[in-house]
mmCIF file of C-alpha atoms in Angstrom:
data_model
loop_
_atom_site.group_PDB
_atom_site.id
_atom_site.type_symbol
_atom_site.label_atom_id
_atom_site.label_comp_id
_atom_site.label_asym_id
_atom_site.label_seq_id
_atom_site.Cartn_x
_atom_site.Cartn_y
_atom_site.Cartn_z
ATOM 1 C CA ARG A 4 8.960 -55.899 44.143
ATOM 2 C CA LYS A 5 9.230 -55.946 47.888
ATOM 3 C CA LYS A 6 7.314 -52.764 48.346
ATOM 4 C CA ASP A 7 4.353 -53.939 46.245
ATOM 5 C CA ARG A 8 4.236 -57.241 48.040
ATOM 6 C CA ALA A 9 4.245 -55.442 51.389
ATOM 7 C CA SER A 10 1.458 -53.149 50.288
ATOM 8 C CA ALA A 11 -0.665 -56.095 49.039
ATOM 9 C CA ALA A 12 -0.146 -58.019 52.316
ATOM 10 C CA LEU A 13 -1.136 -54.914 54.279
ATOM 11 C CA LYS A 14 -4.337 -54.497 52.237
ATOM 12 C CA ALA A 15 -5.141 -58.127 52.721
ATOM 13 C CA GLY A 16 -4.477 -57.814 56.456
ATOM 14 C CA LEU A 17 -6.753 -54.809 56.658
ATOM 15 C CA ALA A 18 -9.504 -56.506 54.763
ATOM 16 C CA LYS A 19 -9.180 -59.575 57.031
ATOM 17 C CA ARG A 20 -9.236 -57.302 60.100
ATOM 18 C CA GLU A 21 -12.331 -55.415 58.932
ATOM 19 C CA ALA A 22 -14.108 -58.682 58.123
ATOM 20 C CA GLY A 23 -13.297 -60.003 61.590
ATOM 21 C CA ALA A 24 -12.028 -63.226 60.112
ATOM 22 C CA GLY A 25 -11.678 -66.184 62.344
ATOM 23 C CA GLY A 26 -11.910 -69.818 61.739
ATOM 24 C CA LEU A 27 -15.117 -71.862 62.162
ATOM 25 C CA PHE A 28 -13.699 -73.537 65.326
ATOM 26 C CA ASP A 29 -11.974 -70.422 66.705
ATOM 27 C CA PHE A 30 -12.708 -70.424 70.440
ATOM 28 C CA ARG A 31 -10.729 -67.296 71.230
ATOM 29 C CA SER A 32 -12.468 -64.248 72.653
ATOM 30 C CA GLN A 33 -13.133 -61.275 70.408
ATOM 31 C CA ALA A 34 -10.537 -59.218 72.262
ATOM 32 C CA GLU A 35 -7.875 -61.967 71.653
ATOM 33 C CA LYS A 36 -8.750 -62.040 67.958
ATOM 34 C CA GLU A 37 -8.620 -58.264 67.698
ATOM 35 C CA GLN A 38 -5.291 -58.196 69.589
ATOM 36 C CA GLU A 39 -3.832 -60.789 67.243
ATOM 37 C CA ALA A 40 -5.155 -58.999 64.181
ATOM 38 C CA ASP A 41 -3.762 -55.752 65.419
ATOM 39 C CA LYS A 42 -0.401 -57.353 66.013
ATOM 40 C CA HIS A 43 -0.453 -58.814 62.530
ATOM 41 C CA LEU A 44 -1.383 -55.457 61.003
ATOM 42 C CA GLN A 45 1.448 -53.773 62.886
ATOM 43 C CA GLN A 46 3.922 -56.312 61.557
ATOM 44 C CA LEU A 47 2.596 -55.758 57.984
ATOM 45 C CA MET A 48 2.808 -52.005 58.469
ATOM 46 C CA ALA A 49 6.411 -52.360 59.698
ATOM 47 C CA ALA A 50 7.287 -54.581 56.682
ATOM 48 C CA GLN A 51 5.759 -51.993 54.349
ATOM 49 C CA SER A 52 7.639 -49.089 56.064
ATOM 50 C CA GLU A 53 10.836 -51.113 55.723
ATOM 51 C CA ALA A 54 10.204 -51.790 52.029
ATOM 52 C CA VAL A 55 9.443 -48.037 51.463
ATOM 53 C CA GLU A 56 12.658 -47.055 53.196
ATOM 54 C CA GLU A 57 14.659 -49.591 51.222
ATOM 55 C CA PHE A 58 13.135 -48.288 47.985
ATOM 56 C CA ASP A 59 14.040 -44.794 49.047
ATOM 57 C CA VAL A 60 17.631 -45.829 49.711
ATOM 58 C CA CYS A 61 17.808 -47.542 46.270
ATOM 59 C CA GLN A 62 16.296 -44.452 44.598
ATOM 60 C CA GLU A 63 18.924 -42.232 46.279
ATOM 61 C CA GLN A 64 21.710 -44.574 45.145
ATOM 62 C CA ALA A 65 20.338 -44.475 41.629
ATOM 63 C CA MET A 66 20.283 -40.673 41.670
ATOM 64 C CA VAL A 67 23.936 -40.612 42.996
ATOM 65 C CA MET A 68 25.024 -43.045 40.261
ATOM 66 C CA HIS A 69 23.213 -40.924 37.615
ATOM 67 C CA SER A 70 24.857 -37.836 38.898
ATOM 68 C CA CYS A 71 28.355 -39.506 38.838
ATOM 69 C CA ALA A 72 27.750 -40.785 35.295
ATOM 70 C CA GLN A 73 26.725 -37.212 34.225
ATOM 71 C CA VAL A 74 29.926 -35.741 35.764
ATOM 72 C CA ALA A 75 31.986 -38.414 34.032
ATOM 73 C CA ALA A 76 30.243 -37.724 30.647
ATOM 74 C CA ASP A 77 30.822 -33.995 31.082
ATOM 75 C CA SER A 78 34.495 -34.565 31.955
ATOM 76 C CA LEU A 79 34.935 -36.780 28.870
ATOM 77 C CA ALA A 80 33.277 -34.181 26.697
ATOM 78 C CA GLY A 81 35.603 -31.501 28.045
ATOM 79 C CA MET A 82 38.686 -33.732 27.474
ATOM 80 C CA LEU A 83 37.589 -34.502 23.870
ATOM 81 C CA CYS A 84 37.123 -30.796 23.176
ATOM 82 C CA TYR A 85 40.634 -30.185 24.442
ATOM 83 C CA VAL A 86 42.013 -33.041 22.280
ATOM 84 C CA ASP A 87 40.227 -31.730 19.238
ATOM 85 C CA PHE A 88 41.659 -28.177 19.880
ATOM 86 C CA ALA A 89 45.135 -29.518 20.356
ATOM 87 C CA LEU A 90 44.965 -31.653 17.206
ATOM 88 C CA ARG A 91 43.655 -28.713 15.136
ATOM 89 C CA ARG A 92 46.363 -26.456 16.524
ATOM 90 C CA MET A 93 49.020 -29.075 15.710
ATOM 91 C CA LEU A 94 47.665 -29.590 12.260
ATOM 92 C CA HIS A 95 47.676 -25.776 11.565
ATOM 93 C CA ALA A 96 51.262 -25.617 12.747
ATOM 94 C CA THR A 97 52.441 -28.534 10.638
ATOM 95 C CA LEU A 98 50.631 -27.863 7.364
ATOM 96 C CA PRO A 99 53.006 -25.067 6.229
ATOM 97 C CA ARG A 100 55.996 -27.199 7.136
ATOM 98 C CA CYS A 101 54.546 -30.081 5.139
ATOM 99 C CA ALA A 102 53.897 -27.785 2.186
ATOM 100 C CA LEU A 103 57.513 -26.581 2.275
ATOM 101 C CA ALA A 104 58.773 -30.168 2.442
ATOM 102 C CA TRP A 105 56.691 -31.149 -0.598
ATOM 103 C CA GLN A 106 57.818 -28.082 -2.452
ATOM 104 C CA SER A 107 61.459 -28.919 -1.736
ATOM 105 C CA ALA A 108 60.938 -32.508 -2.873
ATOM 106 C CA SER A 109 59.250 -31.247 -6.063
ATOM 107 C CA ASP A 110 62.145 -28.838 -6.709
ATOM 108 C CA SER A 111 64.690 -31.683 -6.219
ATOM 109 C CA LEU A 112 62.810 -33.962 -8.596
ATOM 110 C CA ARG A 113 62.551 -31.126 -11.144
ATOM 111 C CA GLU A 114 66.370 -30.483 -10.925
ATOM 112 C CA THR A 115 67.027 -34.171 -11.227
ATOM 113 C CA ALA A 116 64.804 -34.403 -14.250
ATOM 114 C CA LEU A 117 66.502 -31.453 -15.900
ATOM 115 C CA ARG A 118 69.902 -32.989 -15.317
ATOM 116 C CA TYR A 119 68.843 -36.274 -16.833
ATOM 117 C CA ARG A 120 67.334 -34.504 -19.821
ATOM 118 C CA GLY A 121 70.522 -32.498 -20.339
ATOM 119 C CA ARG A 122 72.664 -35.755 -20.250
ATOM 120 C CA ALA A 123 70.244 -37.448 -22.581
ATOM 121 C CA GLN A 124 70.541 -34.568 -25.086
ATOM 122 C CA GLU A 125 74.285 -34.659 -24.815
ATOM 123 C CA ASP A 126 74.512 -38.291 -25.695
#
């Protein structure tokens, strides 16, 4: 991660600054070395701050996306509840009609069977 790398670089820069690191053949004055080290530390701190801000932005975007997904899931659940209610209502309305249709078909079959039995007995 960018944030972790920036933190590690900052820690390394601080350690180097505290150790007063310079090369074996470094002929610069102590003030120049400290100034360069301070400049490097400021760059590292700026990079770390940028990484933290970028992380915060990503975290906010993730929260917004999670919130949108939750709203969508809630909307879907509400819609499915409505569909379930509508289907149950339609089923309750059509069941008596279906029962009457089956009863009518049964009565017709019974009458036809009685007619055929009567004709068979006549013959």
